[in-house]
mmCIF file of C-alpha atoms and ligand atoms in Angstrom:
data_model
loop_
_atom_site.group_PDB
_atom_site.id
_atom_site.type_symbol
_atom_site.label_atom_id
_atom_site.label_comp_id
_atom_site.label_asym_id
_atom_site.label_seq_id
_atom_site.Cartn_x
_atom_site.Cartn_y
_atom_site.Cartn_z
ATOM 1 C CA MET A 1 -49.915 26.152 8.332
ATOM 2 C CA ASP A 2 -51.799 22.875 8.808
ATOM 3 C CA LYS A 3 -51.136 22.405 12.492
ATOM 4 C CA LYS A 4 -54.212 22.499 14.710
ATOM 5 C CA LEU A 5 -54.453 25.535 16.915
ATOM 6 C CA LEU A 6 -54.102 24.489 20.543
ATOM 7 C CA ILE A 7 -56.195 26.345 23.119
ATOM 8 C CA VAL A 8 -55.357 25.412 26.719
ATOM 9 C CA GLY A 9 -57.360 26.630 29.712
ATOM 10 C CA ASN A 10 -55.267 26.722 32.886
ATOM 11 C CA TRP A 11 -57.734 26.912 35.755
ATOM 12 C CA LYS A 12 -54.878 27.309 38.257
ATOM 13 C CA MET A 13 -55.982 26.894 41.910
ATOM 14 C CA HIS A 14 -59.624 27.727 41.297
ATOM 15 C CA LEU A 15 -62.963 25.852 41.485
ATOM 16 C CA SER A 16 -64.134 22.956 43.619
ATOM 17 C CA VAL A 17 -64.769 19.592 41.986
ATOM 18 C CA HIS A 18 -68.450 20.443 41.699
ATOM 19 C CA GLN A 19 -67.745 23.866 40.165
ATOM 20 C CA SER A 20 -65.280 22.246 37.748
ATOM 21 C CA SER A 21 -67.943 19.782 36.557
ATOM 22 C CA LEU A 22 -70.370 22.625 36.102
ATOM 23 C CA LEU A 23 -67.905 24.666 34.054
ATOM 24 C CA VAL A 24 -67.068 21.708 31.834
ATOM 25 C CA HIS A 25 -70.774 21.142 31.306
ATOM 26 C CA ARG A 26 -71.269 24.802 30.284
ATOM 27 C CA LEU A 27 -68.288 24.623 27.929
ATOM 28 C CA GLY A 28 -69.707 21.439 26.432
ATOM 29 C CA GLU A 29 -72.888 23.332 25.576
ATOM 30 C CA ARG A 30 -70.952 26.076 23.786
ATOM 31 C CA ILE A 31 -67.905 24.492 22.174
ATOM 32 C CA ALA A 32 -68.391 22.312 19.137
ATOM 33 C CA HIS A 33 -65.992 19.668 17.845
ATOM 34 C CA HIS A 34 -63.578 21.380 15.431
ATOM 35 C CA ARG A 35 -61.028 19.408 13.436
ATOM 36 C CA ASP A 36 -58.720 22.402 13.259
ATOM 37 C CA VAL A 37 -58.691 23.406 16.953
ATOM 38 C CA GLU A 38 -57.651 21.265 19.922
ATOM 39 C CA VAL A 39 -59.146 22.346 23.244
ATOM 40 C CA VAL A 40 -57.390 21.327 26.449
ATOM 41 C CA ILE A 41 -58.514 21.951 30.007
ATOM 42 C CA ALA A 42 -56.177 21.952 33.003
ATOM 43 C CA PRO A 43 -58.319 21.781 36.165
ATOM 44 C CA SER A 44 -57.054 21.112 39.683
ATOM 45 C CA MET A 45 -55.502 17.717 40.353
ATOM 46 C CA LEU A 46 -58.603 16.780 42.336
ATOM 47 C CA ALA A 47 -60.991 17.405 39.450
ATOM 48 C CA LEU A 48 -59.026 15.448 36.829
ATOM 49 C CA GLN A 49 -60.525 12.070 37.672
ATOM 50 C CA PRO A 50 -64.219 13.089 37.652
ATOM 51 C CA LEU A 51 -63.755 15.282 34.575
ATOM 52 C CA SER A 52 -62.055 12.454 32.716
ATOM 53 C CA VAL A 53 -65.368 10.579 32.778
ATOM 54 C CA GLU A 54 -67.547 13.609 32.206
ATOM 55 C CA ILE A 55 -65.903 15.248 29.210
ATOM 56 C CA ASP A 56 -66.634 14.478 25.611
ATOM 57 C CA ARG A 57 -63.176 13.319 24.573
ATOM 58 C CA ARG A 58 -63.738 14.286 20.962
ATOM 59 C CA ARG A 59 -63.979 17.902 22.031
ATOM 60 C CA PHE A 60 -61.792 18.239 25.088
ATOM 61 C CA ARG A 61 -58.540 16.851 26.358
ATOM 62 C CA LEU A 62 -57.204 17.128 29.866
ATOM 63 C CA ALA A 63 -53.932 18.457 31.195
ATOM 64 C CA ALA A 64 -52.444 18.321 34.677
ATOM 65 C CA GLN A 65 -51.087 21.629 35.952
ATOM 66 C CA ASP A 66 -47.998 19.926 37.354
ATOM 67 C CA ALA A 67 -46.807 16.580 38.759
ATOM 68 C CA PHE A 68 -43.780 15.203 40.565
ATOM 69 C CA TYR A 69 -40.721 13.989 38.712
ATOM 70 C CA LYS A 70 -40.341 10.621 40.454
ATOM 71 C CA ASP A 71 -42.679 7.811 39.425
ATOM 72 C CA GLU A 72 -43.206 6.464 42.968
ATOM 73 C CA GLY A 73 -41.696 6.610 46.434
ATOM 74 C CA PRO A 74 -42.046 8.187 49.855
ATOM 75 C CA CYS A 75 -42.782 11.620 48.348
ATOM 76 C CA THR A 76 -45.675 12.428 50.660
ATOM 77 C CA GLY A 77 -48.283 14.712 49.190
ATOM 78 C CA GLU A 78 -47.045 14.407 45.621
ATOM 79 C CA VAL A 79 -48.750 12.941 42.553
ATOM 80 C CA SER A 80 -46.549 11.395 39.871
ATOM 81 C CA PHE A 81 -46.799 11.591 36.108
ATOM 82 C CA ALA A 82 -47.015 7.779 36.231
ATOM 83 C CA MET A 83 -50.302 8.077 38.176
ATOM 84 C CA LEU A 84 -51.689 10.530 35.633
ATOM 85 C CA GLY A 85 -50.859 8.488 32.561
ATOM 86 C CA ASP A 86 -54.422 7.223 32.012
ATOM 87 C CA LEU A 87 -56.101 10.526 32.777
ATOM 88 C CA VAL A 88 -54.343 13.253 30.834
ATOM 89 C CA HIS A 89 -52.818 13.877 27.424
ATOM 90 C CA TYR A 90 -50.805 16.868 28.571
ATOM 91 C CA ALA A 91 -49.175 18.352 31.640
ATOM 92 C CA ILE A 92 -48.131 21.954 32.137
ATOM 93 C CA VAL A 93 -44.530 21.973 33.314
ATOM 94 C CA GLY A 94 -42.568 24.931 34.681
ATOM 95 C CA HIS A 95 -45.412 27.424 34.902
ATOM 96 C CA SER A 96 -43.957 30.734 36.077
ATOM 97 C CA TRP A 97 -45.889 30.589 39.344
ATOM 98 C CA ARG A 98 -44.174 27.316 40.185
ATOM 99 C CA ARG A 99 -40.768 28.522 39.053
ATOM 100 C CA LEU A 100 -41.124 31.553 41.313
ATOM 101 C CA ASN A 101 -42.981 30.088 44.308
ATOM 102 C CA ALA A 102 -42.811 26.303 44.400
ATOM 103 C CA GLY A 103 -39.175 25.385 43.868
ATOM 104 C CA ASP A 104 -39.362 24.496 40.173
ATOM 105 C CA THR A 105 -35.734 25.227 39.386
ATOM 106 C CA LEU A 106 -34.225 24.656 35.956
ATOM 107 C CA ASP A 107 -33.188 21.129 36.977
ATOM 108 C CA VAL A 108 -36.552 20.267 38.514
ATOM 109 C CA VAL A 109 -38.310 21.416 35.342
ATOM 110 C CA ARG A 110 -35.931 19.286 33.264
ATOM 111 C CA ASP A 111 -36.688 16.225 35.448
ATOM 112 C CA LYS A 112 -40.434 16.843 35.190
ATOM 113 C CA VAL A 113 -40.248 17.098 31.402
ATOM 114 C CA GLN A 114 -38.463 13.762 31.307
ATOM 115 C CA ALA A 115 -40.957 12.170 33.702
ATOM 116 C CA ALA A 116 -43.849 13.383 31.555
ATOM 117 C CA ILE A 117 -42.318 11.946 28.376
ATOM 118 C CA ARG A 118 -41.400 8.678 30.126
ATOM 119 C CA ASN A 119 -45.067 8.278 31.068
ATOM 120 C CA GLY A 120 -46.523 9.140 27.674
ATOM 121 C CA ILE A 121 -47.722 12.621 28.642
ATOM 122 C CA ALA A 122 -46.957 15.596 26.397
ATOM 123 C CA PRO A 123 -45.365 18.391 28.422
ATOM 124 C CA ILE A 124 -46.511 21.963 27.833
ATOM 125 C CA ILE A 125 -43.336 23.697 28.961
ATOM 126 C CA CYS A 126 -43.657 27.313 30.084
ATOM 127 C CA ILE A 127 -40.715 29.563 29.417
ATOM 128 C CA GLY A 128 -40.449 33.282 30.010
ATOM 129 C CA GLU A 129 -38.723 36.153 31.702
ATOM 130 C CA THR A 130 -39.778 38.332 34.637
ATOM 131 C CA LYS A 131 -40.070 42.106 34.394
ATOM 132 C CA GLN A 132 -36.762 42.604 36.201
ATOM 133 C CA GLU A 133 -34.998 40.241 33.820
ATOM 134 C CA ARG A 134 -36.540 41.974 30.833
ATOM 135 C CA ASP A 135 -35.622 45.432 32.134
ATOM 136 C CA ALA A 136 -32.062 44.238 32.720
ATOM 137 C CA GLY A 137 -31.814 43.103 29.084
ATOM 138 C CA GLU A 138 -31.580 39.442 30.117
ATOM 139 C CA ALA A 139 -34.752 38.123 28.507
ATOM 140 C CA LYS A 140 -33.071 36.117 25.745
ATOM 141 C CA GLN A 141 -30.498 34.651 28.090
ATOM 142 C CA VAL A 142 -33.235 33.539 30.507
ATOM 143 C CA ILE A 143 -35.226 31.968 27.702
ATOM 144 C CA HIS A 144 -32.151 30.259 26.337
ATOM 145 C CA ASP A 145 -31.307 28.791 29.753
ATOM 146 C CA GLN A 146 -34.858 27.655 30.513
ATOM 147 C CA LEU A 147 -35.321 26.133 27.074
ATOM 148 C CA THR A 148 -32.019 24.318 26.787
ATOM 149 C CA THR A 149 -32.226 22.760 30.263
ATOM 150 C CA ALA A 150 -35.879 21.760 29.836
ATOM 151 C CA LEU A 151 -35.104 19.955 26.578
ATOM 152 C CA MET A 152 -31.858 18.412 27.780
ATOM 153 C CA ASN A 153 -31.337 14.743 26.881
ATOM 154 C CA LEU A 154 -34.535 14.437 24.843
ATOM 155 C CA THR A 155 -34.387 12.495 21.599
ATOM 156 C CA SER A 156 -35.752 13.880 18.345
ATOM 157 C CA LYS A 157 -38.664 11.460 18.776
ATOM 158 C CA ASP A 158 -39.411 12.818 22.288
ATOM 159 C CA ILE A 159 -39.328 16.352 20.943
ATOM 160 C CA GLU A 160 -42.289 15.658 18.651
ATOM 161 C CA ASN A 161 -44.548 15.539 21.722
ATOM 162 C CA VAL A 162 -43.268 18.675 23.392
ATOM 163 C CA VAL A 163 -45.277 21.890 23.371
ATOM 164 C CA LEU A 164 -43.523 25.117 24.311
ATOM 165 C CA THR A 165 -45.217 28.197 25.711
ATOM 166 C CA TYR A 166 -43.779 31.677 25.788
ATOM 167 C CA GLU A 167 -45.077 33.043 29.053
ATOM 168 C CA PRO A 168 -43.839 36.585 29.667
ATOM 169 C CA VAL A 169 -44.166 36.681 33.445
ATOM 170 C CA TRP A 170 -44.705 40.453 33.340
ATOM 171 C CA ALA A 171 -47.742 40.020 31.109
ATOM 172 C CA ILE A 172 -49.933 37.633 33.065
ATOM 173 C CA SER A 173 -52.983 38.852 34.911
ATOM 174 C CA THR A 174 -51.578 38.236 38.368
ATOM 175 C CA ALA A 175 -48.576 40.461 37.562
ATOM 176 C CA ASP A 176 -48.729 44.160 36.738
ATOM 177 C CA GLY A 177 -51.553 43.909 34.244
ATOM 178 C CA ILE A 178 -49.265 44.950 31.385
ATOM 179 C CA ILE A 179 -50.036 43.350 28.037
ATOM 180 C CA ALA A 180 -47.306 41.969 25.791
ATOM 181 C CA LYS A 181 -47.708 43.338 22.287
ATOM 182 C CA PRO A 182 -48.151 40.710 19.589
ATOM 183 C CA HIS A 183 -44.843 41.885 18.149
ATOM 184 C CA ASP A 184 -43.059 41.105 21.486
ATOM 185 C CA ALA A 185 -44.606 37.678 21.556
ATOM 186 C CA GLU A 186 -43.668 36.980 17.960
ATOM 187 C CA SER A 187 -40.035 37.955 18.297
ATOM 188 C CA MET A 188 -39.547 35.861 21.453
ATOM 189 C CA ILE A 189 -41.321 32.871 19.956
ATOM 190 C CA SER A 190 -39.119 33.145 16.849
ATOM 191 C CA TYR A 191 -36.135 33.186 19.126
ATOM 192 C CA MET A 192 -37.414 30.047 20.907
ATOM 193 C CA ARG A 193 -37.830 28.294 17.564
ATOM 194 C CA SER A 194 -34.302 29.265 16.565
ATOM 195 C CA GLN A 195 -33.045 27.623 19.765
ATOM 196 C CA VAL A 196 -34.988 24.454 18.991
ATOM 197 C CA GLN A 197 -33.529 24.540 15.497
ATOM 198 C CA GLU A 198 -29.996 24.703 16.863
ATOM 199 C CA LEU A 199 -30.643 21.738 19.115
ATOM 200 C CA TYR A 200 -32.866 19.520 16.983
ATOM 201 C CA GLY A 201 -32.795 20.862 13.440
ATOM 202 C CA GLU A 202 -35.078 22.774 11.135
ATOM 203 C CA ARG A 203 -37.850 20.212 10.871
ATOM 204 C CA ALA A 204 -38.266 19.910 14.646
ATOM 205 C CA ALA A 205 -38.317 23.709 14.981
ATOM 206 C CA LYS A 206 -40.950 24.054 12.281
ATOM 207 C CA ASN A 207 -43.150 21.259 13.646
ATOM 208 C CA MET A 208 -42.849 22.274 17.289
ATOM 209 C CA ARG A 209 -46.059 23.751 18.654
ATOM 210 C CA VAL A 210 -45.354 27.010 20.444
ATOM 211 C CA LEU A 211 -48.103 28.781 22.373
ATOM 212 C CA TYR A 212 -48.430 32.288 23.681
ATOM 213 C CA GLY A 213 -49.026 32.225 27.457
ATOM 214 C CA GLY A 214 -49.389 35.859 28.486
ATOM 215 C CA SER A 215 -52.819 37.240 29.282
ATOM 216 C CA VAL A 216 -55.370 37.002 26.506
ATOM 217 C CA ASN A 217 -59.099 37.524 26.315
ATOM 218 C CA GLU A 218 -61.766 36.978 23.701
ATOM 219 C CA HIS A 219 -61.157 40.453 22.226
ATOM 220 C CA ASP A 220 -57.398 40.383 21.774
ATOM 221 C CA VAL A 221 -56.716 36.672 21.251
ATOM 222 C CA ARG A 222 -56.967 36.971 17.486
ATOM 223 C CA SER A 223 -54.014 39.356 17.339
ATOM 224 C CA TYR A 224 -51.814 36.625 18.843
ATOM 225 C CA LEU A 225 -53.316 33.626 17.064
ATOM 226 C CA GLU A 226 -52.911 35.207 13.656
ATOM 227 C CA LEU A 227 -49.143 35.460 14.060
ATOM 228 C CA PRO A 228 -47.552 32.785 11.876
ATOM 229 C CA GLU A 229 -45.208 31.728 14.709
ATOM 230 C CA VAL A 230 -48.027 31.157 17.229
ATOM 231 C CA ASP A 231 -49.766 27.772 17.358
ATOM 232 C CA GLY A 232 -52.169 28.526 20.179
ATOM 233 C CA VAL A 233 -52.617 30.104 23.582
ATOM 234 C CA LEU A 234 -52.373 29.114 27.227
ATOM 235 C CA VAL A 235 -55.258 30.978 28.843
ATOM 236 C CA GLY A 236 -55.551 31.718 32.563
ATOM 237 C CA ALA A 237 -58.317 33.929 33.954
ATOM 238 C CA ALA A 238 -60.418 33.979 30.770
ATOM 239 C CA SER A 239 -60.635 30.163 30.813
ATOM 240 C CA LEU A 240 -62.698 30.315 34.031
ATOM 241 C CA ASN A 241 -65.463 32.185 32.254
ATOM 242 C CA TYR A 242 -67.387 29.967 29.847
ATOM 243 C CA HIS A 243 -68.501 32.832 27.615
ATOM 244 C CA GLN A 244 -64.951 34.098 27.218
ATOM 245 C CA PHE A 245 -63.302 30.704 26.773
ATOM 246 C CA ALA A 246 -65.908 29.493 24.278
ATOM 247 C CA GLU A 247 -65.450 32.739 22.362
ATOM 248 C CA ILE A 248 -61.666 32.262 22.301
ATOM 249 C CA VAL A 249 -62.175 28.796 20.795
ATOM 250 C CA ARG A 250 -64.636 30.241 18.280
ATOM 251 C CA VAL A 251 -62.138 32.915 17.213
ATOM 252 C CA ALA A 252 -59.472 30.216 16.752
ATOM 253 C CA HIS A 253 -61.796 28.138 14.585
ATOM 254 C CA GLN A 254 -62.815 31.169 12.544
ATOM 255 C CA LEU A 255 -59.184 32.017 11.891
ATOM 256 C CA GLN A 256 -58.449 28.468 10.773
ATOM 257 C CA THR A 257 -61.460 28.535 8.456
ATOM 258 C CA GLU A 258 -60.235 31.793 6.885
ATOM 259 C CA ARG A 259 -56.799 30.273 6.338
ATOM 260 C CA LYS A 260 -58.129 27.369 4.256
HETATM 261 P P1 13P B 1 -53.816 34.942 32.725
HETATM 262 O O1 13P B 1 -54.508 34.587 31.436
HETATM 263 O O2 13P B 1 -54.711 34.877 33.913
HETATM 264 O O3 13P B 1 -53.066 36.212 32.602
HETATM 265 O O4 13P B 1 -52.717 33.819 32.977
HETATM 266 C C1 13P B 1 -51.842 33.426 31.984
HETATM 267 C C2 13P B 1 -51.200 32.183 32.461
HETATM 268 O O5 13P B 1 -50.468 32.175 33.423
HETATM 269 C C3 13P B 1 -51.550 30.952 31.780
HETATM 270 O O6 13P B 1 -51.029 29.838 32.402
#
């Protein structure tokens, strides 16, 4: 596989602007520029602007954690993808926390994906089932519904910029602390690719970058990254610790080097 591995740190609602600058500085001291690994940081909305001047853009790219689906208007308190166009390469869309707590319905996620693409931002779309849905045997149906609505009305050109993430909601650190086995991740990600193939053909499915977005740390990340279906990871808690996140990037680079 000659795709770069994509390692995304989702800082969620943590760190002040000052703490964010400090963390980026520490990461800069520990993470080298690798041609085979792309490192993306998703700080709070407030920290995006200062970090965009502080980061070494050869080594790090920025992602928003969310944005609003309209480009402008009376939407008080919102920030649009149009406003973020100059600052970020990526935006996380449909993170499970937002789907469950902030009104990101299937249709809202679809509109946000389209707004991101319209403004030249690559959406990192999170897709995954809750524990209840999994226990009820509905996991594939949920993934099918989330994936097909999120990708609705996109052209095959648009699709080239989309990144998907399988985020088993039951396997993130804020949930029950259960870990998804690499095998679980692989079979769901294969299923996601088969859906993309049905909608956009074999080439799109093969080229699509699909990340694993359940909990990982520096010790177990290799077992996910070495799966042929997995093109990277969306890291939560471990991305707030510079030792752990730098180590995750190092493991990714080592794996790529071994593959050559
Ligand atoms: P944790 O790595 O904290 O489990 O979070 C995963 C996640 O939600 C990434 O966006």
